[in-house]
Each structure stands twice: as structure tokens, then as C-alpha cells.
Coordinates of C-alpha atoms (C1' of nucleotides) in Angstrom, one line a residue:
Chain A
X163 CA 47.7 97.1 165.5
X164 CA 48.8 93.7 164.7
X165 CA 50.8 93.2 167.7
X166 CA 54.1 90.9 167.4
X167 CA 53.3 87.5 169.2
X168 CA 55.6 86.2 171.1
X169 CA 54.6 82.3 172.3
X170 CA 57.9 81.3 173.7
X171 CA 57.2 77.7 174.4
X172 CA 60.2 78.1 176.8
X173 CA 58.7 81.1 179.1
X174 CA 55.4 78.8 179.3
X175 CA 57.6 75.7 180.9
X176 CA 59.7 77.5 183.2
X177 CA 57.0 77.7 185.9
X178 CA 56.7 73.7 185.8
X179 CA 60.2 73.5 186.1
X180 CA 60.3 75.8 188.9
X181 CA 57.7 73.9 190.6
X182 CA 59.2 70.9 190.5
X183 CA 62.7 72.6 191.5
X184 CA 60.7 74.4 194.4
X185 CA 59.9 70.8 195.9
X186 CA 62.9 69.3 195.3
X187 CA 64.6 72.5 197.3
X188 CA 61.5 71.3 200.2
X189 CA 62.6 67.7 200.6
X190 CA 66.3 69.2 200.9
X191 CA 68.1 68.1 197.2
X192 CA 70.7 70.6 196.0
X193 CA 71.6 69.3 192.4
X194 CA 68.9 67.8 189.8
X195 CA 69.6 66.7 186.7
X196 CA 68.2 67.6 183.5
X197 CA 67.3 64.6 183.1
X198 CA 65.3 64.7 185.9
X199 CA 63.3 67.4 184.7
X200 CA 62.9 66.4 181.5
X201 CA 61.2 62.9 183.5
X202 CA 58.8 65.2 184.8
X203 CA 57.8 67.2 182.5
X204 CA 57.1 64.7 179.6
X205 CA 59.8 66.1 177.4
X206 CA 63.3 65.1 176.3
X207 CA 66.4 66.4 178.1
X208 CA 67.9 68.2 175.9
X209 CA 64.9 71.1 175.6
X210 CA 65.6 71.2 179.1
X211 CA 69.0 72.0 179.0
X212 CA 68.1 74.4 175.9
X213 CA 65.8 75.8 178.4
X214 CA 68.3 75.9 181.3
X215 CA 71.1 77.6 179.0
X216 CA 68.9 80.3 178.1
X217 CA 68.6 81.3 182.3
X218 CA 72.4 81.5 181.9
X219 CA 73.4 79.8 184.8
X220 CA 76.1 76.9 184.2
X221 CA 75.5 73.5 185.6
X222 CA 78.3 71.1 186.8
X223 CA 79.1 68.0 184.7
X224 CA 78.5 65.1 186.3
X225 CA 76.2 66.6 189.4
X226 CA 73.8 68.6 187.5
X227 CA 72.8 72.3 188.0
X228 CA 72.4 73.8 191.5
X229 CA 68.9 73.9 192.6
X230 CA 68.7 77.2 194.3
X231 CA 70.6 78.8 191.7
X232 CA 68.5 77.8 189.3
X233 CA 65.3 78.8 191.4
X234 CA 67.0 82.1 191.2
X235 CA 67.7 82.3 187.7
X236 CA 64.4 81.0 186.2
X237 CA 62.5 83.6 188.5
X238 CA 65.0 86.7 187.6
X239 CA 64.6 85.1 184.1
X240 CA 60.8 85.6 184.3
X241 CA 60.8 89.0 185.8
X242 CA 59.9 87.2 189.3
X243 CA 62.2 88.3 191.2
X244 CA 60.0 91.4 192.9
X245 CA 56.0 90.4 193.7
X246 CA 54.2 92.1 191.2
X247 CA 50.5 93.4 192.5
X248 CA 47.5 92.6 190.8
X249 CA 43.6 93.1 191.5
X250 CA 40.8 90.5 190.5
X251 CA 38.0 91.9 188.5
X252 CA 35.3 89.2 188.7
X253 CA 34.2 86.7 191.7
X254 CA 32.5 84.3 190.0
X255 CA 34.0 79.7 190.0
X256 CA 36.7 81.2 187.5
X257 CA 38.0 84.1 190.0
X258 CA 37.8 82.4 192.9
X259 CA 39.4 79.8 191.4
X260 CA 43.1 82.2 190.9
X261 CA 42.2 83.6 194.5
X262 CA 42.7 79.8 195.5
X263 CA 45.8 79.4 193.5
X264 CA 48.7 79.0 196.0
X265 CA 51.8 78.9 194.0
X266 CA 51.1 82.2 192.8
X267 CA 52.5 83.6 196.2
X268 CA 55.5 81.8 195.2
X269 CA 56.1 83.1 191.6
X270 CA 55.7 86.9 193.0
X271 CA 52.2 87.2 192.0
X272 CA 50.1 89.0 194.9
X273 CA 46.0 89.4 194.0
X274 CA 45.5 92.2 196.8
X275 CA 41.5 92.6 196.3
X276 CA 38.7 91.6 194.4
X277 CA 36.0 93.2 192.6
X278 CA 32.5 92.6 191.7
X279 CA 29.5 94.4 190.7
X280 CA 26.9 91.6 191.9
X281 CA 25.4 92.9 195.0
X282 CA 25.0 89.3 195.9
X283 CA 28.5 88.6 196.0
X284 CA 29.6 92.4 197.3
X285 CA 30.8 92.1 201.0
X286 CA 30.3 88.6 201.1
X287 CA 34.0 86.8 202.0
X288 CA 36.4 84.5 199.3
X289 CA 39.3 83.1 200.2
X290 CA 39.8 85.2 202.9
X291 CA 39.2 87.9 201.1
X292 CA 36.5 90.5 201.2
X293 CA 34.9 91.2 197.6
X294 CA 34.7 94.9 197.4
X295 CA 32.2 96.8 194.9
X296 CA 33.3 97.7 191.3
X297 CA 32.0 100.8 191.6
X298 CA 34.6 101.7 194.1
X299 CA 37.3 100.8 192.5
X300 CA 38.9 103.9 192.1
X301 CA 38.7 105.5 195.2
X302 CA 39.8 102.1 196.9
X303 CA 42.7 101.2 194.3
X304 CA 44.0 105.1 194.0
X305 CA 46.5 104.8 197.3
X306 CA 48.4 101.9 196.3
X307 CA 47.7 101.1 192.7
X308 CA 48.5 97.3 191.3
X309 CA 50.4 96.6 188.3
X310 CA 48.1 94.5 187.1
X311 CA 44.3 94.2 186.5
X312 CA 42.8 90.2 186.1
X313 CA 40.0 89.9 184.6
X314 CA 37.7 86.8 185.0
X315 CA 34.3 88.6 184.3
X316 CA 31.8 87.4 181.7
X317 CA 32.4 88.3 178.0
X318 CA 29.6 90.7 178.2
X319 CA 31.6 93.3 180.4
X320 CA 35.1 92.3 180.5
X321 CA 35.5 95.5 178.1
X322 CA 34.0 97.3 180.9
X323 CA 36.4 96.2 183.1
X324 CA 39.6 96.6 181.3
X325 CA 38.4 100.4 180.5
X326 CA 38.2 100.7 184.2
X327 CA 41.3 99.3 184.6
X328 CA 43.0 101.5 181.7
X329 CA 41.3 104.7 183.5
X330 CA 43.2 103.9 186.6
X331 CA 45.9 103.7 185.0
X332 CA 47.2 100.1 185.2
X333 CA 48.9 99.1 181.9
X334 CA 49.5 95.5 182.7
X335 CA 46.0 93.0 182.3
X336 CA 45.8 89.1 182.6
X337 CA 42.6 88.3 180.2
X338 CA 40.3 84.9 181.1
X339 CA 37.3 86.4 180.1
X340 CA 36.5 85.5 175.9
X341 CA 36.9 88.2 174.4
X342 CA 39.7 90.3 172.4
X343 CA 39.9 93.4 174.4
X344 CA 40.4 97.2 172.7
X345 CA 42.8 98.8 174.7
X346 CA 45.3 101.6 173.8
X347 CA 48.8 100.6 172.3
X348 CA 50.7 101.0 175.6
X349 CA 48.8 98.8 177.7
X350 CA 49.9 95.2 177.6
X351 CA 47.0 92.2 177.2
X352 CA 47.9 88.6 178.1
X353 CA 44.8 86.5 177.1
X354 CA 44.0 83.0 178.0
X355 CA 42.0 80.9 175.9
X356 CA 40.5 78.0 177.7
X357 CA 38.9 76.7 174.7
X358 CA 42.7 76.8 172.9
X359 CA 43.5 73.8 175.1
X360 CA 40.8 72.0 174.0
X361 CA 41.5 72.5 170.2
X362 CA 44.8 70.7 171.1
X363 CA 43.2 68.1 172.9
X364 CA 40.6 67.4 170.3
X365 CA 43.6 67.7 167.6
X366 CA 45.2 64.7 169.3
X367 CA 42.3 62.7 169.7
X368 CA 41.8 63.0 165.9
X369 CA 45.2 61.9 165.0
X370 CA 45.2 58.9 167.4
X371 CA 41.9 58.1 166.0
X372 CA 43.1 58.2 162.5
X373 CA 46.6 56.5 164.1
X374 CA 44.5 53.6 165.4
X375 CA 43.0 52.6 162.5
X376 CA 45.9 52.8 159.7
X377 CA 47.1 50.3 162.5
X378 CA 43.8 48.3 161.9
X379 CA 44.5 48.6 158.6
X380 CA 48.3 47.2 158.7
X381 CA 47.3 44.4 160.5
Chain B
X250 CA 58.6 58.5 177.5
X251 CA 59.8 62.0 176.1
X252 CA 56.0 62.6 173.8
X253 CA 56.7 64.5 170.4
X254 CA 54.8 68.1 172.5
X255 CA 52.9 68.8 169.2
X256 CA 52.1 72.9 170.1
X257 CA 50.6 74.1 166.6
X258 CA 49.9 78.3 167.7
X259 CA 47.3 77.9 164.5
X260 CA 45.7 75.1 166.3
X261 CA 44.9 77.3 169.1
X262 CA 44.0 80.1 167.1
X263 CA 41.5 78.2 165.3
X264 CA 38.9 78.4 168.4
X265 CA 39.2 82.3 168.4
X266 CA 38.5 82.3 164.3
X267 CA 35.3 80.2 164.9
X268 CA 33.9 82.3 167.6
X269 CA 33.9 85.6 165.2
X270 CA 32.6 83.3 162.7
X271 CA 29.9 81.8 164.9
X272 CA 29.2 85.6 166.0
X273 CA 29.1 86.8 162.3
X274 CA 26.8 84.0 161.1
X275 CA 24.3 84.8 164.3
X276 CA 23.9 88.6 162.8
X277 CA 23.2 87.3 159.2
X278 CA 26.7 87.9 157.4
X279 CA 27.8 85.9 154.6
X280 CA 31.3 86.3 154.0
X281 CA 34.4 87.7 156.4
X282 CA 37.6 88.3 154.9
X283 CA 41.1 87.5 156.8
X284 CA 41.4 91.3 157.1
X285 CA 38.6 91.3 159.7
X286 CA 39.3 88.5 161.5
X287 CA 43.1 89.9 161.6
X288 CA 41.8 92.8 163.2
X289 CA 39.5 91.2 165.8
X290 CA 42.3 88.9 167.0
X291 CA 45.2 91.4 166.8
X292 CA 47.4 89.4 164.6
X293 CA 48.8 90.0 161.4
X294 CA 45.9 89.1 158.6
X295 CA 49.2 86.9 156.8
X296 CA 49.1 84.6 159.9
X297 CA 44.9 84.4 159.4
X298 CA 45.2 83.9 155.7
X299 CA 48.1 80.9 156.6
X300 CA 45.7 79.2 158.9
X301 CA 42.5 79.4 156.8
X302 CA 44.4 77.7 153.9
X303 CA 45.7 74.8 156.3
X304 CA 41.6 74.3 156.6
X305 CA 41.9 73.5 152.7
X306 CA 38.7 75.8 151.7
X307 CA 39.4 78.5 149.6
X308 CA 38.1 82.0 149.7
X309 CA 36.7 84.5 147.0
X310 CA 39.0 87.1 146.3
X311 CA 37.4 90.5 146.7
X312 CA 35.1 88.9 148.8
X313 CA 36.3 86.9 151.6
X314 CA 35.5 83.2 153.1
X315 CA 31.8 82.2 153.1
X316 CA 31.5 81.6 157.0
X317 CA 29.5 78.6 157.2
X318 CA 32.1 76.6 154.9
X319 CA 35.0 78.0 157.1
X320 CA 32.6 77.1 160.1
X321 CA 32.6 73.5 159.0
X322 CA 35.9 73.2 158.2
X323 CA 37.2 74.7 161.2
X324 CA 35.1 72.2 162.8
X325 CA 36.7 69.5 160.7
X326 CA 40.6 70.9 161.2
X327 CA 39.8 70.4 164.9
X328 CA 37.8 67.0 164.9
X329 CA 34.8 69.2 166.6
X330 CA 32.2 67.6 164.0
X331 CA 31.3 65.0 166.2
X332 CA 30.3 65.2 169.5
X333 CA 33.0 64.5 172.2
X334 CA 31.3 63.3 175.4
X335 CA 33.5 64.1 178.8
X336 CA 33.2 63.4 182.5
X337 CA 34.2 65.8 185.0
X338 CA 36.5 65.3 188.6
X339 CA 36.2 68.0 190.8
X340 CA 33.5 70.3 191.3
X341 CA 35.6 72.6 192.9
X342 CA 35.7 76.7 191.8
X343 CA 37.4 75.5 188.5
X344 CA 35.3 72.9 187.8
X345 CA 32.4 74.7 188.3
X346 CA 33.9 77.4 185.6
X347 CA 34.6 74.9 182.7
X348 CA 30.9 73.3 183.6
X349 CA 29.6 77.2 182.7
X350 CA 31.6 77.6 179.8
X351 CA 28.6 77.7 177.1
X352 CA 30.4 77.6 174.1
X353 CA 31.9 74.3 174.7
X354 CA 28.7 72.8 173.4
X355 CA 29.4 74.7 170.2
X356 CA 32.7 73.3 170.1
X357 CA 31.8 69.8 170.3
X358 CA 32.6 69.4 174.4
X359 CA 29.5 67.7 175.9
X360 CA 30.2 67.3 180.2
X361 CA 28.0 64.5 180.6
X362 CA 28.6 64.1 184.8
X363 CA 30.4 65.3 187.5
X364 CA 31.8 63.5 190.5
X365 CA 33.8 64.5 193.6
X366 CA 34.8 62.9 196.6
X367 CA 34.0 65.8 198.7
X368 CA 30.8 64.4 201.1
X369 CA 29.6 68.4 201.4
X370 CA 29.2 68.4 197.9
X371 CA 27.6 65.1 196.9
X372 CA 24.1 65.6 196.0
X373 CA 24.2 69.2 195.5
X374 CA 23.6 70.5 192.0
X375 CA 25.8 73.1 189.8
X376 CA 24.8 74.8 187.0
X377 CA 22.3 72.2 186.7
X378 CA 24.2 68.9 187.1
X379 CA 24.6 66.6 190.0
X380 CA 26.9 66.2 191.5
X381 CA 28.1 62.4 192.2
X382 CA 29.8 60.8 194.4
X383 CA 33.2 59.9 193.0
X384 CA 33.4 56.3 194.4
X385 CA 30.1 55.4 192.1
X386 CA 32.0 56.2 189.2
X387 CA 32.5 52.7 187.5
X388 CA 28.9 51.8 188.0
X389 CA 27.6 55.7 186.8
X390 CA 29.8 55.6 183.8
X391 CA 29.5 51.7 183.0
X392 CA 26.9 52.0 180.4
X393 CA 28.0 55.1 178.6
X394 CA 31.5 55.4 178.8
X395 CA 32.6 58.7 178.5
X396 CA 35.5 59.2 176.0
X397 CA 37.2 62.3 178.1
X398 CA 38.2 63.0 181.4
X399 CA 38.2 66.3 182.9
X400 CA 40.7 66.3 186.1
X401 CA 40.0 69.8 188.3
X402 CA 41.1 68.2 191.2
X403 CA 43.7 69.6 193.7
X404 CA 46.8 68.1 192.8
X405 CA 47.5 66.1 195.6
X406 CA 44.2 64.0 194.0
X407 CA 44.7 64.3 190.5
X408 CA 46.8 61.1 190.0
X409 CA 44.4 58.7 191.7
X410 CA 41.7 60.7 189.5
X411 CA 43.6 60.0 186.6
X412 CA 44.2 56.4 187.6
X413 CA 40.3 55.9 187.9
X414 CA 39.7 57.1 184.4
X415 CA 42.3 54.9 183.0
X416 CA 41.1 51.8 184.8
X417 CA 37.4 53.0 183.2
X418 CA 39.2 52.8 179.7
X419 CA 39.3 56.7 179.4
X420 CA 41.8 57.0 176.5
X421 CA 41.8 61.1 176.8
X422 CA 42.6 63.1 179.6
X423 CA 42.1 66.9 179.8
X424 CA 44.2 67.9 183.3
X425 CA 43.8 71.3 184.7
X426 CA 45.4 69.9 188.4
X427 CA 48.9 71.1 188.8
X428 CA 50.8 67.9 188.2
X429 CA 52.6 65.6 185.8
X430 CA 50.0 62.7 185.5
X431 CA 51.5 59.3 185.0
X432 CA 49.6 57.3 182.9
X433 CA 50.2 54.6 180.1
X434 CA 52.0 55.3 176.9
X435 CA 48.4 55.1 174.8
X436 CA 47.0 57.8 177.0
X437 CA 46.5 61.0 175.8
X438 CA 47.1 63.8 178.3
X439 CA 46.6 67.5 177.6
X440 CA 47.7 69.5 180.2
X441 CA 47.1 72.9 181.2
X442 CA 49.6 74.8 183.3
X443 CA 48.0 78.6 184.1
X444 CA 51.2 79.5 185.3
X445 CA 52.6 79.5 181.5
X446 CA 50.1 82.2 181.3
X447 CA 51.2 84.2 184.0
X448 CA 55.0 83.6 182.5
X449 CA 53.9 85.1 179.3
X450 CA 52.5 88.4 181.2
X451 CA 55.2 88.3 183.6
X452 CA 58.3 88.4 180.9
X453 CA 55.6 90.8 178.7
X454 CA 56.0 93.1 181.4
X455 CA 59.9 92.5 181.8
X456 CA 60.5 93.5 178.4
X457 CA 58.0 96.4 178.6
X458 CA 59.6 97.8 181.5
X459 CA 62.9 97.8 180.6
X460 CA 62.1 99.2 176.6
X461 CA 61.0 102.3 178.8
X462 CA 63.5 102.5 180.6
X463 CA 65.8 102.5 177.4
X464 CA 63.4 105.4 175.4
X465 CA 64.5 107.5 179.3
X466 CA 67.8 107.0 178.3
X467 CA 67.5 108.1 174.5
X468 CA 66.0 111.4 175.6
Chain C
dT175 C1' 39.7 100.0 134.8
dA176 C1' 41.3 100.2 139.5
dG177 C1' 41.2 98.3 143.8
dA178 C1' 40.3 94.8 147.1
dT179 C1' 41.1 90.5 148.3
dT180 C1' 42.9 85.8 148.0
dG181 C1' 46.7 82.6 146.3
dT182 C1' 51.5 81.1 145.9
dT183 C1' 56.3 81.0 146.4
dA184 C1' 60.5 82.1 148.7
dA185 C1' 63.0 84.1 152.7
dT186 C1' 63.5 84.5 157.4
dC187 C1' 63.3 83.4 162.0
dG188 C1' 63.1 80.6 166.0
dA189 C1' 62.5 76.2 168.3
dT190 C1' 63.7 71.4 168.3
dT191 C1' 66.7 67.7 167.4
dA192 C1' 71.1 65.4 166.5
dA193 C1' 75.9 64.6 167.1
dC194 C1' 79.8 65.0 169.4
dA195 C1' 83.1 67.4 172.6
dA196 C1' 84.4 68.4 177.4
dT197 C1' 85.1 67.2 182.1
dC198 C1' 84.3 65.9 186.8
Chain D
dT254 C1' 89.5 54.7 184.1
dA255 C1' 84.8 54.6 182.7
dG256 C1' 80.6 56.7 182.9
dA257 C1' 77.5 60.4 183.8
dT258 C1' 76.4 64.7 182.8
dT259 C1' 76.7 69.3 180.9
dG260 C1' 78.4 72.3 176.8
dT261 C1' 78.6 73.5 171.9
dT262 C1' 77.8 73.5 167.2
dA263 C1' 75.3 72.2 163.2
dA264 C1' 71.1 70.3 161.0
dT265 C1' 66.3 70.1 160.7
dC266 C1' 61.8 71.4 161.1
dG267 C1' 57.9 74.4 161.4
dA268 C1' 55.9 79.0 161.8
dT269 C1' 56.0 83.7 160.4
dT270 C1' 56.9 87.2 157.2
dA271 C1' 57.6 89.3 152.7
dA272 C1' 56.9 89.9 148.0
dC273 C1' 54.3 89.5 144.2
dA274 C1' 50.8 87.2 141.2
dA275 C1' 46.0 86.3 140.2
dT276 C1' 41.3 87.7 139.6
dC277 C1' 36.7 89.2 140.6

DNA sequence: TAGATTGTTAATCGATTAACAATC
DNA sequence: TAGATTGTTAATCGATTAACAATC
């Protein structure tokens, strides 16, 4: 067990830089500085060029680095470079939510169907897509298999879905659901934890808090 | 600009650890030790035992934590004693997600109201709130001022969202919209970028795929 | 007692920050 | 040239890991 966890803080800013790089390559820029980046993203410069380095591609003093190069390093860095293929288990706000994500298209990330075992929601049409029953999954999913399996159902049966998933064969699965999953060694869990957010929002309200009145207190 | 990005992994951990505790309290137990809670996460139990001690309660050896005293001082760690009362922009699919997301009321995180500027939805009730109309918001919120701000708008909204709170007084800002807010030096902004997440699974997979493709070679 | 579990201290590792060099 | 910007190296900081002590 006890898998090594790796929390790159760099990995998890490369797709804001990429987004910002993706616009300035729309409005028809070729250099940005890192600077520039680092105004955007709320951080100093110099992670962002820490950042940049690690993509390997060199910039040019006095200019900056070359936006499409750059594009192309941070997705080859990423592993973006070939869409990866993924299938949504769970249609509910959450779900629907990814479905409606657009930039995934952009960062190789195709969701190619959607799953539910809600007979309410089965046939019924989300973002242009029809949800298909979970109970089909197999034979629908055995032609062209994803990569990955997303799971966005409730607590109570994301095991369910991720033992699907692992039946089928897909090693790769993207976790919004709250629960640790059990899954065998080889297969790879990324889990988000909404509520992991919030800890670090209500962290910062609590030092500010504490910030505000030592100031009240120095006054 | 350039805010110290304070990114604790313990901090985020600490949510996880209370709902096995929380879970564990419900079915009667007394005491966990970091060996279980290790296990439940998938982490090493060192990392649990580093965290519980940053808590300041200590444990019993050969028996474990007492849960309720870890309880409440995960709850303190966090600043989650007290109630934290939030507003919510956007009713949209995501919106409508956090708004269902029970344990937030164990955590602290009361959603008092819920605007958008969206005419269809006005009126209409999710998960048992109204939704308001966002151009009522100073007058709704006049009274009882909110003390977070939920932004699950699309992005191209999210700044005037996030201008709105500010002029309301809104110190804290939770911001699930794709974008950099800009907002005054004394407010708080925590940002979520799913993307990150998706980085994370994405270079997982990288690694993964390449490790096998070296164990080919040593055969 | 032996074994299970926490507690403490030191070592290691990785990310951030600082300082200064290089060069277009 | 002077200034803007990247490049490099070292220092610092914080989180993880390891090793062993303490004790119920």
C-alpha cells in the first residue's frame, strides 16, 4: 500500500499557464514574459521561470520565451501531447458539470460517453451527449475502450463504479466522488477533494483573523 | 502582488482524517490509531502521525487517538469550530454540486443564498434554496452579511461576481470560475483550478506508461 | 514480558527564494 | 550603452522519511 505521493505544485500550475499562453497565442502575441505570467497567476516570477526551466525549452533574454513553443512543451511536458479518452461515470450537477468543461478539449482530454444507472436520467440528453445505461457499459465500452474512467457518482457507489471500471480493464481513474477507492496496485487513482480547498480557505481566514487583530493590538 | 501561495499538503489532508473520524464516531468507536487512518487514505501512517501532532493533542500509545478530541482539534487546526456563513454566484451544474455537498455543514460551510443572473433560473428552487436574482444582491445580503463568497460562474462573469462581493465587504472569496480574479490586496482568494487535477492524472499516467515500457525492455 | 503504538530527533528530499551572471 | 530579461548557482525553508526511544 502506502502509495508515494507525488503533489508537484508545478504539474498543478502548468494548465493556468497554458491557459493563459493559449489566449495570448488567440489575440496573436508570440513572446510573453515570465513576468507576465507570474502577473497572472498571483505568483512571483521566478517560480515561473523555475517552472518554465523544468519544460526544457530556453527563452530569449530580453524577449521572453516563445509562445507556441512553450504551448508545446508544457503539453508534451504533461503527457498532452495525444488526447487521452475517458468515460464519465455519473450524470448528476458535478458530471455535467466536466461534460461542460471546454478547455478540456484543449488539454487532450476527450469524455466520449456517460454513464448512469438512474432511469430518470438514462436516455435523457447532456451536453450533447446521450447518457447511456451503466448496466451496459461493457458491451458499449468493449470496441473502443477509454484510458480513463471519471467518476462523479455519489460516495455510496463510486466503489461500484471503479470495480466496473477495473473489470473492463481501464487502469487510469479521475476520483470526485468522497471516498478512498480499493483498487488493485496497477491501476492508478487521482482523487479530488473538494472539501481540501476549503480547509485552505478556512486556514487563511483564520490567520487573517488572528493577523487583524495582533494589528488591533499594535495599534 | 506576488501572495506568499501557503499550500500545506497536511492542511488538505486534514478534511479526509475527519471524515474517517466522523464515520468512526457515528458507529460507536472510541479510539483510531494512525495505522488505520494510514490505511484508509493510502499514505504512509509517518505522514498521519506528523499531521495529528501539528493538531497538538496527543495520543495513547497502544491505543490510538480518542476521536472526539482529534475531532475537535481538527476542527480547531482548520478554524471549522465556528460556523462560516457563504453566499453562492451561479447556480449553474457546479453550483448546484457544491450546494449538495452534505458534509460541508459538518465542516463548518453554511450556503446561506444563491443568486444568478440567469432570468430562466430566478425563482426556481435547487436542492431546496431559491434561487435569487443576482442584481438584488446588496439589498438580500444587507442585513446579514455573508462572510464568504462562492464564485461558480462562467469565467467570462466571474470578475464582475467578484467585484460585487467586494463592494458588499466580502473579505473571502472561494473561486471555482476559471480565471485570475483581481481584487484588493486585503482579499482573500482561494482558487480552484480542476485542471491541476487533471495535470496530476495526466503526468501519473506519463510516468506509468513509460515505467512499462522500461520493465518491456528489462525482459 | 512482549508487542503495539505513540513520541522525538535527525536525515533527506524537493520546492521556494535570493543573489548575481549573462546577453540581446 | 543601459536596461530588460533569462540563466545559473547557492541558500533557505518546509515536508517527508528514517531510526529509535518511550510506555501502556
Amino acid at each position: 500500500m502506502t502509495h508515494k505521493v507525488l503533489n508537484s505544485p508545478t504539474i498543478r500550475r502548468m494548465p493556468s499557464y497554458l491557459h493563459w499562453l493559449l489566449r495570448m497565442k488567440r489575440i496573436g502575441k508570440k513572446y510573453v514574459a515570465s513576468a507576465e505570467l507570474a502577473e497572472y497567476m498571483k505568483i512571483r516570477w521566478i517560480v515561473v521561470r523555475k517552472d518554465i526551466a523544468l519544460t526544457g525549452i530556453p527563452g530569449q533574454r530580453r524577449v521572453g520565451y516563445e509562445i507556441n513553443a512553450l504551448i508545446e512543451a508544457i503539453r508534451e511536458y504533461l503527457g498532452w501531447t495525444n488526447q487521452l479518452r475517458a468515460t464519465l461515470i455519473g450524470a448528476g450537477s458535478l458530471g455535467t458539470a466536466l461534460l461542460g468543461y471546454e478547455e478540456f478539449h484543449q488539454f487532450g482530454l476527450c469524455i466520449e460517453s456517460v454513464f448512469d444507472s438512474d432511469t430518470n436520467k438514462i436516455g435523457k440528453i447532456v451536453r450533447d451527449r446521450e447518457i447511456l445505461d451503466i448496466a451496459k457499459i461493457s458491451t458499449v465500452l468493449k470496441k473502443e475502450k477509454p484510458e480513463i474512467g471519471i467518476i462523479c457518482t455519489s460516495a455510496a457507489t463510486a466503489q461500484i463504479a471503479a470495480d466496473q471500471l477495473v473489470r473492463l480493464g481501464i487502469r487510469y481513474i479521475w476520483n470526485f466522488a468522497n471516498v478512498t477507492l480499493n483498487v488493485p496496485p496497477d491501476v492508478i487513482v487521482q482523487r479530488e477533494v473538494i472539501a481540501g480547498g476549503f480547509a485552505m480557505l478556512a486556514v487563511k481566514i483564520k490567520n487573517d483573523k488572528l493577523g487583524r487583530k495582533s494589528d488591533e493590538l499594535e495599534e
